[in-house]
Amino acid sequence: MTNDDRDQYECLDPALAEQLWKLELADTEPALRRRLQVHVRHCPACALTLALDAEIASAVRDGKLARPAAAVARPGWPRWLIGGGGLALAASLTLALVTPPSSLLSRTTVRADQAVPTVERPVAGEVIADARPTIVWTALPGARSYEVDVRSDDGVYAWRTRSEEARVIVPADAPLPGRQRFRVNVVPVPAYLAPEGGLGSSFRRGSLVEAGWYRIRRAGALARMVGALGALVVAGGVLGWWWGRPRPEPAP
């Protein structure tokens, strides 16, 4: 492109060109209207701009060029529902991972005065990832101490200890091997304070993923209720988002 070609597309008076829109107004002062008209006759850039505007307006009037459809704003409440439901689901997951899981046996309702002493953690059938779990059982009134025995089903692992409290931690020098099922038996001293054979339970050591999945499946009642509520709220938000989506206008 030569300098002459470039010059013909540059406005001769940009300050005056900013008032070209006043040519469409009926109440524009006659002196300003004449100045604008003279400017358009002598300025190729502004003449081209007005010609293009006229062509576009004509195409719109004739239906050859459709006006862009106005954006339809979706309602804001579905986003709040989805966000709130997501927070409830996250809270449910957190509760499932940090609170004690419920075993299949513990889901049966038992009155407090009918509670049976038992090994409370790990719960019966629980999957744990920790090689040094804390074993907790029901404290028995009158017990001077407790004999604790932990063994693997294959008989390779065995650990025994005595505790004056109703809990012990598997020591660092005797960690539980992985991918094994273990049985724990607690006998109080004196032994007659517990049911015959003592307090017994079993659990399994697995991977972190297996332990987490177990906790989710065996989540307590509060975690399940919060999760169910969160799922319902998220579903309502998704339905509201879908219902409020922009729909194409029917063809004329």
C-alpha atoms as a printed R data frame, in Angstrom:
    type eleno elety resid chain resno       x       y      z
1   ATOM     1    CA   MET     A     1   0.000   0.000  0.000
2   ATOM     2    CA   THR     A     2   1.430   3.451 -1.005
3   ATOM     3    CA   ASN     A     3   1.390   6.531  1.170
4   ATOM     4    CA   ASP     A     4  -1.393   8.004 -1.013
5   ATOM     5    CA   ASP     A     5  -3.541   4.864 -0.502
6   ATOM     6    CA   ARG     A     6  -2.937   4.959  3.244
7   ATOM     7    CA   ASP     A     7  -3.801   8.670  3.465
8   ATOM     8    CA   GLN     A     8  -7.222   8.197  1.880
9   ATOM     9    CA   TYR     A     9  -8.281   5.962  4.790
10  ATOM    10    CA   GLU     A    10  -7.142   8.430  7.451
11  ATOM    11    CA   CYS     A    11  -9.671  10.975  8.720
12  ATOM    12    CA   LEU     A    12  -8.903  14.587  7.835
13  ATOM    13    CA   ASP     A    13 -10.404  15.978 11.039
14  ATOM    14    CA   PRO     A    14 -10.851  13.308 13.754
15  ATOM    15    CA   ALA     A    15 -12.302  15.809 16.231
16  ATOM    16    CA   LEU     A    16 -15.063  16.753 13.789
17  ATOM    17    CA   ALA     A    17 -15.570  13.136 12.761
18  ATOM    18    CA   GLU     A    18 -16.578  12.272 16.326
19  ATOM    19    CA   GLN     A    19 -19.759  14.314 15.754
20  ATOM    20    CA   LEU     A    20 -20.863  12.580 12.553
21  ATOM    21    CA   TRP     A    21 -23.659  10.829 14.451
22  ATOM    22    CA   LYS     A    22 -25.379  14.210 14.757
23  ATOM    23    CA   LEU     A    23 -26.174  14.076 11.020
24  ATOM    24    CA   GLU     A    24 -28.983  11.632 11.931
25  ATOM    25    CA   LEU     A    25 -30.558  14.063 14.395
26  ATOM    26    CA   ALA     A    26 -33.274  16.419 13.213
27  ATOM    27    CA   ASP     A    27 -32.366  19.167 15.690
28  ATOM    28    CA   THR     A    28 -28.688  19.457 14.724
29  ATOM    29    CA   GLU     A    29 -27.675  23.103 14.255
30  ATOM    30    CA   PRO     A    30 -27.624  24.030 10.534
31  ATOM    31    CA   ALA     A    31 -24.077  25.398 10.707
32  ATOM    32    CA   LEU     A    32 -22.734  22.172 12.280
33  ATOM    33    CA   ARG     A    33 -24.716  20.048  9.815
34  ATOM    34    CA   ARG     A    34 -23.138  21.893  6.865
35  ATOM    35    CA   ARG     A    35 -19.653  21.476  8.337
36  ATOM    36    CA   LEU     A    36 -20.232  17.745  8.788
37  ATOM    37    CA   GLN     A    37 -21.581  17.333  5.268
38  ATOM    38    CA   VAL     A    38 -18.610  19.194  3.776
39  ATOM    39    CA   HIS     A    39 -16.277  17.040  5.865
40  ATOM    40    CA   VAL     A    40 -17.858  13.814  4.571
41  ATOM    41    CA   ARG     A    41 -17.535  14.994  0.939
42  ATOM    42    CA   HIS     A    42 -13.838  15.667  1.360
43  ATOM    43    CA   CYS     A    43 -12.871  12.819  3.788
44  ATOM    44    CA   PRO     A    44 -12.772   9.362  2.122
45  ATOM    45    CA   ALA     A    45 -12.426   7.585  5.485
46  ATOM    46    CA   CYS     A    46 -15.611   9.079  6.934
47  ATOM    47    CA   ALA     A    47 -17.476   8.684  3.647
48  ATOM    48    CA   LEU     A    48 -16.595   4.970  3.640
49  ATOM    49    CA   THR     A    49 -17.686   4.584  7.290
50  ATOM    50    CA   LEU     A    50 -21.079   6.200  6.630
51  ATOM    51    CA   ALA     A    51 -21.553   4.083  3.495
52  ATOM    52    CA   LEU     A    52 -20.859   0.886  5.433
53  ATOM    53    CA   ASP     A    53 -23.261   1.935  8.198
54  ATOM    54    CA   ALA     A    54 -25.958   2.574  5.626
55  ATOM    55    CA   GLU     A    55 -25.406  -0.825  3.984
56  ATOM    56    CA   ILE     A    56 -25.589  -2.628  7.322
57  ATOM    57    CA   ALA     A    57 -28.777  -0.804  8.326
58  ATOM    58    CA   SER     A    58 -30.351  -1.627  4.955
59  ATOM    59    CA   ALA     A    59 -29.401  -5.320  5.275
60  ATOM    60    CA   VAL     A    60 -30.943  -5.478  8.724
61  ATOM    61    CA   ARG     A    61 -34.184  -3.859  7.501
62  ATOM    62    CA   ASP     A    62 -34.403  -6.277  4.560
63  ATOM    63    CA   GLY     A    63 -33.790  -9.314  6.802
64  ATOM    64    CA   LYS     A    64 -30.534 -10.180  5.063
65  ATOM    65    CA   LEU     A    65 -28.599  -9.616  8.291
66  ATOM    66    CA   ALA     A    66 -30.090 -10.766 11.577
67  ATOM    67    CA   ARG     A    67 -29.547  -8.788 14.710
68  ATOM    68    CA   PRO     A    68 -27.572 -10.706 17.317
69  ATOM    69    CA   ALA     A    69 -29.870 -12.218 19.882
70  ATOM    70    CA   ALA     A    70 -29.687 -10.590 23.259
71  ATOM    71    CA   ALA     A    71 -27.881 -12.693 25.796
72  ATOM    72    CA   VAL     A    72 -30.287 -14.370 28.177
73  ATOM    73    CA   ALA     A    73 -28.905 -14.346 31.671
74  ATOM    74    CA   ARG     A    74 -29.395 -17.538 33.595
75  ATOM    75    CA   PRO     A    75 -30.804 -17.189 37.096
76  ATOM    76    CA   GLY     A    76 -28.197 -16.948 39.818
77  ATOM    77    CA   TRP     A    77 -29.808 -19.240 42.390
78  ATOM    78    CA   PRO     A    78 -28.761 -22.517 40.643
79  ATOM    79    CA   ARG     A    79 -25.111 -21.522 41.082
80  ATOM    80    CA   TRP     A    80 -25.710 -20.946 44.785
81  ATOM    81    CA   LEU     A    81 -27.418 -24.322 45.103
82  ATOM    82    CA   ILE     A    82 -24.610 -26.127 43.289
83  ATOM    83    CA   GLY     A    83 -21.978 -24.369 45.400
84  ATOM    84    CA   GLY     A    84 -23.815 -25.030 48.673
85  ATOM    85    CA   GLY     A    85 -24.462 -28.651 47.757
86  ATOM    86    CA   GLY     A    86 -20.811 -29.089 46.838
87  ATOM    87    CA   LEU     A    87 -19.784 -27.750 50.250
88  ATOM    88    CA   ALA     A    88 -22.190 -30.179 51.927
89  ATOM    89    CA   LEU     A    89 -20.711 -33.087 49.951
90  ATOM    90    CA   ALA     A    90 -17.205 -32.005 50.941
91  ATOM    91    CA   ALA     A    91 -18.298 -31.794 54.598
92  ATOM    92    CA   SER     A    92 -19.839 -35.256 54.321
93  ATOM    93    CA   LEU     A    93 -16.600 -36.670 52.922
94  ATOM    94    CA   THR     A    94 -14.599 -35.008 55.686
95  ATOM    95    CA   LEU     A    95 -16.912 -36.424 58.355
96  ATOM    96    CA   ALA     A    96 -16.657 -39.888 56.808
97  ATOM    97    CA   LEU     A    97 -12.846 -39.759 56.918
98  ATOM    98    CA   VAL     A    98 -12.338 -38.274 60.395
99  ATOM    99    CA   THR     A    99 -15.153 -39.837 62.437
100 ATOM   100    CA   PRO     A   100 -15.232 -43.491 63.508
101 ATOM   101    CA   PRO     A   101 -16.893 -45.710 60.897
102 ATOM   102    CA   SER     A   102 -19.939 -47.804 61.731
103 ATOM   103    CA   SER     A   103 -19.541 -51.542 61.409
104 ATOM   104    CA   LEU     A   104 -22.251 -53.798 60.068
105 ATOM   105    CA   LEU     A   105 -22.916 -54.994 63.612
106 ATOM   106    CA   SER     A   106 -23.068 -51.505 65.120
107 ATOM   107    CA   ARG     A   107 -25.884 -50.437 62.807
108 ATOM   108    CA   THR     A   108 -28.309 -52.419 64.975
109 ATOM   109    CA   THR     A   109 -29.819 -50.119 67.581
110 ATOM   110    CA   VAL     A   110 -28.837 -51.123 71.130
111 ATOM   111    CA   ARG     A   111 -30.107 -49.442 74.281
112 ATOM   112    CA   ALA     A   112 -27.469 -47.962 76.581
113 ATOM   113    CA   ASP     A   113 -28.410 -50.266 79.433
114 ATOM   114    CA   GLN     A   114 -28.015 -53.246 77.107
115 ATOM   115    CA   ALA     A   115 -24.627 -52.224 75.656
116 ATOM   116    CA   VAL     A   116 -22.143 -55.094 75.441
117 ATOM   117    CA   PRO     A   117 -18.420 -54.462 76.113
118 ATOM   118    CA   THR     A   118 -16.479 -54.729 72.887
119 ATOM   119    CA   VAL     A   119 -13.387 -53.664 70.972
120 ATOM   120    CA   GLU     A   120 -14.375 -50.199 69.800
121 ATOM   121    CA   ARG     A   121 -11.494 -49.369 67.429
122 ATOM   122    CA   PRO     A   122 -10.772 -50.647 64.900
123 ATOM   123    CA   VAL     A   123 -14.441 -51.520 64.527
124 ATOM   124    CA   ALA     A   124 -15.322 -55.030 63.461
125 ATOM   125    CA   GLY     A   125 -14.427 -55.542 59.816
126 ATOM   126    CA   GLU     A   126 -12.727 -52.154 59.428
127 ATOM   127    CA   VAL     A   127 -10.031 -51.616 56.800
128 ATOM   128    CA   ILE     A   128  -7.141 -49.487 58.063
129 ATOM   129    CA   ALA     A   129  -4.021 -48.149 56.378
130 ATOM   130    CA   ASP     A   130  -2.007 -47.405 59.531
131 ATOM   131    CA   ALA     A   131   0.674 -49.956 60.432
132 ATOM   132    CA   ARG     A   132   0.522 -48.764 64.053
133 ATOM   133    CA   PRO     A   133  -3.158 -48.399 64.873
134 ATOM   134    CA   THR     A   134  -4.575 -47.491 68.264
135 ATOM   135    CA   ILE     A   135  -6.682 -50.318 69.674
136 ATOM   136    CA   VAL     A   136  -9.486 -49.137 71.949
137 ATOM   137    CA   TRP     A   137 -11.989 -51.223 73.908
138 ATOM   138    CA   THR     A   138 -14.723 -50.744 76.480
139 ATOM   139    CA   ALA     A   139 -13.307 -49.974 79.917
140 ATOM   140    CA   LEU     A   140 -14.518 -52.547 82.441
141 ATOM   141    CA   PRO     A   141 -15.166 -51.405 86.013
142 ATOM   142    CA   GLY     A   142 -12.937 -53.294 88.442
143 ATOM   143    CA   ALA     A   143 -10.336 -54.333 85.860
144 ATOM   144    CA   ARG     A   144  -6.770 -53.910 87.144
145 ATOM   145    CA   SER     A   145  -5.234 -54.370 83.675
146 ATOM   146    CA   TYR     A   146  -5.854 -55.934 80.275
147 ATOM   147    CA   GLU     A   147  -4.037 -58.630 78.306
148 ATOM   148    CA   VAL     A   148  -4.055 -57.673 74.614
149 ATOM   149    CA   ASP     A   149  -3.294 -60.145 71.843
150 ATOM   150    CA   VAL     A   150  -3.108 -59.204 68.128
151 ATOM   151    CA   ARG     A   151  -2.488 -61.910 65.522
152 ATOM   152    CA   SER     A   152  -2.693 -62.226 61.759
153 ATOM   153    CA   ASP     A   153  -4.962 -64.885 60.279
154 ATOM   154    CA   ASP     A   154  -1.979 -66.691 58.741
155 ATOM   155    CA   GLY     A   155  -0.272 -66.888 62.152
156 ATOM   156    CA   VAL     A   156   2.916 -65.159 60.971
157 ATOM   157    CA   TYR     A   157   2.342 -61.956 62.945
158 ATOM   158    CA   ALA     A   158   1.704 -62.026 66.705
159 ATOM   159    CA   TRP     A   159   2.007 -59.290 69.297
160 ATOM   160    CA   ARG     A   160   1.042 -59.343 72.956
161 ATOM   161    CA   THR     A   161   1.105 -56.663 75.620
162 ATOM   162    CA   ARG     A   162  -0.440 -55.678 78.957
163 ATOM   163    CA   SER     A   163  -2.112 -52.309 79.531
164 ATOM   164    CA   GLU     A   164  -3.651 -50.638 82.547
165 ATOM   165    CA   GLU     A   165  -5.710 -48.380 80.268
166 ATOM   166    CA   ALA     A   166  -8.451 -49.363 77.846
167 ATOM   167    CA   ARG     A   167  -6.234 -48.644 74.832
168 ATOM   168    CA   VAL     A   168  -2.857 -49.546 73.365
169 ATOM   169    CA   ILE     A   169  -0.855 -48.419 70.334
170 ATOM   170    CA   VAL     A   170   0.939 -50.990 68.204
171 ATOM   171    CA   PRO     A   171   4.639 -50.185 68.757
172 ATOM   172    CA   ALA     A   172   7.138 -49.133 66.106
173 ATOM   173    CA   ASP     A   173   9.127 -52.357 66.540
174 ATOM   174    CA   ALA     A   174   6.072 -54.509 65.731
175 ATOM   175    CA   PRO     A   175   4.169 -52.795 62.884
176 ATOM   176    CA   LEU     A   176   1.310 -54.612 61.202
177 ATOM   177    CA   PRO     A   177   2.226 -56.109 57.814
178 ATOM   178    CA   GLY     A   178   0.120 -55.025 54.864
179 ATOM   179    CA   ARG     A   179  -2.649 -56.908 53.079
180 ATOM   180    CA   GLN     A   180  -3.456 -59.018 56.133
181 ATOM   181    CA   ARG     A   181  -6.479 -59.666 58.302
182 ATOM   182    CA   PHE     A   182  -5.895 -59.459 62.039
183 ATOM   183    CA   ARG     A   183  -7.743 -60.630 65.109
184 ATOM   184    CA   VAL     A   184  -7.554 -58.791 68.397
185 ATOM   185    CA   ASN     A   185  -8.511 -60.260 71.747
186 ATOM   186    CA   VAL     A   186  -8.607 -58.384 75.052
187 ATOM   187    CA   VAL     A   187  -8.863 -60.243 78.361
188 ATOM   188    CA   PRO     A   188  -9.290 -58.197 81.554
189 ATOM   189    CA   VAL     A   189  -7.632 -59.008 84.840
190 ATOM   190    CA   PRO     A   190  -9.575 -60.557 86.525
191 ATOM   191    CA   ALA     A   191 -10.951 -62.415 83.495
192 ATOM   192    CA   TYR     A   192 -14.501 -62.884 84.846
193 ATOM   193    CA   LEU     A   193 -15.256 -59.189 84.215
194 ATOM   194    CA   ALA     A   194 -15.572 -59.858 80.464
195 ATOM   195    CA   PRO     A   195 -17.674 -62.326 78.495
196 ATOM   196    CA   GLU     A   196 -16.140 -65.772 78.154
197 ATOM   197    CA   GLY     A   197 -13.100 -65.567 75.889
198 ATOM   198    CA   GLY     A   198 -12.643 -61.821 76.410
199 ATOM   199    CA   LEU     A   199 -13.379 -58.972 74.019
200 ATOM   200    CA   GLY     A   200 -12.665 -59.963 70.440
201 ATOM   201    CA   SER     A   201 -12.796 -58.364 67.009
202 ATOM   202    CA   SER     A   202 -11.075 -58.473 63.630
203 ATOM   203    CA   PHE     A   203  -9.925 -55.939 61.078
204 ATOM   204    CA   ARG     A   204  -7.854 -55.761 57.924
205 ATOM   205    CA   ARG     A   205  -4.914 -53.640 56.878
206 ATOM   206    CA   GLY     A   206  -5.092 -52.394 53.295
207 ATOM   207    CA   SER     A   207  -3.971 -49.504 51.131
208 ATOM   208    CA   LEU     A   208  -4.852 -45.876 51.789
209 ATOM   209    CA   VAL     A   209  -7.423 -46.005 48.967
210 ATOM   210    CA   GLU     A   210  -9.033 -49.153 50.357
211 ATOM   211    CA   ALA     A   211  -9.199 -47.619 53.820
212 ATOM   212    CA   GLY     A   212 -10.718 -44.390 52.495
213 ATOM   213    CA   TRP     A   213 -13.302 -46.252 50.427
214 ATOM   214    CA   TYR     A   214 -14.242 -48.328 53.461
215 ATOM   215    CA   ARG     A   215 -14.736 -45.160 55.546
216 ATOM   216    CA   ILE     A   216 -16.990 -43.688 52.866
217 ATOM   217    CA   ARG     A   217 -19.100 -46.852 52.619
218 ATOM   218    CA   ARG     A   218 -19.311 -47.179 56.411
219 ATOM   219    CA   ALA     A   219 -19.794 -43.486 57.156
220 ATOM   220    CA   GLY     A   220 -21.763 -42.571 60.248
221 ATOM   221    CA   ALA     A   221 -25.383 -41.418 60.180
222 ATOM   222    CA   LEU     A   222 -24.482 -37.698 60.287
223 ATOM   223    CA   ALA     A   223 -22.069 -37.967 57.347
224 ATOM   224    CA   ARG     A   224 -24.635 -39.917 55.316
225 ATOM   225    CA   MET     A   225 -27.383 -37.384 56.029
226 ATOM   226    CA   VAL     A   226 -25.163 -34.420 55.119
227 ATOM   227    CA   GLY     A   227 -24.037 -36.202 51.937
228 ATOM   228    CA   ALA     A   228 -27.615 -37.038 50.917
229 ATOM   229    CA   LEU     A   229 -28.700 -33.443 51.516
230 ATOM   230    CA   GLY     A   230 -25.747 -32.131 49.509
231 ATOM   231    CA   ALA     A   231 -26.527 -34.472 46.611
232 ATOM   232    CA   LEU     A   232 -30.165 -33.320 46.544
233 ATOM   233    CA   VAL     A   233 -29.166 -29.651 46.620
234 ATOM   234    CA   VAL     A   234 -26.631 -30.126 43.804
235 ATOM   235    CA   ALA     A   235 -29.259 -31.996 41.744
236 ATOM   236    CA   GLY     A   236 -31.717 -29.142 42.269
237 ATOM   237    CA   GLY     A   237 -29.107 -26.602 41.198
238 ATOM   238    CA   VAL     A   238 -28.236 -28.575 38.056
239 ATOM   239    CA   LEU     A   239 -31.929 -28.850 37.130
240 ATOM   240    CA   GLY     A   240 -32.394 -25.120 37.708
241 ATOM   241    CA   TRP     A   241 -29.330 -24.357 35.600
242 ATOM   242    CA   TRP     A   242 -30.644 -26.542 32.793
243 ATOM   243    CA   TRP     A   243 -34.153 -25.092 32.996
244 ATOM   244    CA   GLY     A   244 -32.841 -21.531 32.878
245 ATOM   245    CA   ARG     A   245 -30.584 -22.087 29.883
246 ATOM   246    CA   PRO     A   246 -31.016 -19.772 26.890
247 ATOM   247    CA   ARG     A   247 -33.332 -21.259 24.291
248 ATOM   248    CA   PRO     A   248 -33.210 -20.391 20.572
249 ATOM   249    CA   GLU     A   249 -36.053 -18.221 19.364
250 ATOM   250    CA   PRO     A   250 -38.433 -19.928 16.919
251 ATOM   251    CA   ALA     A   251 -37.830 -19.146 13.284
252 ATOM   252    CA   PRO     A   252 -40.309 -16.571 11.864
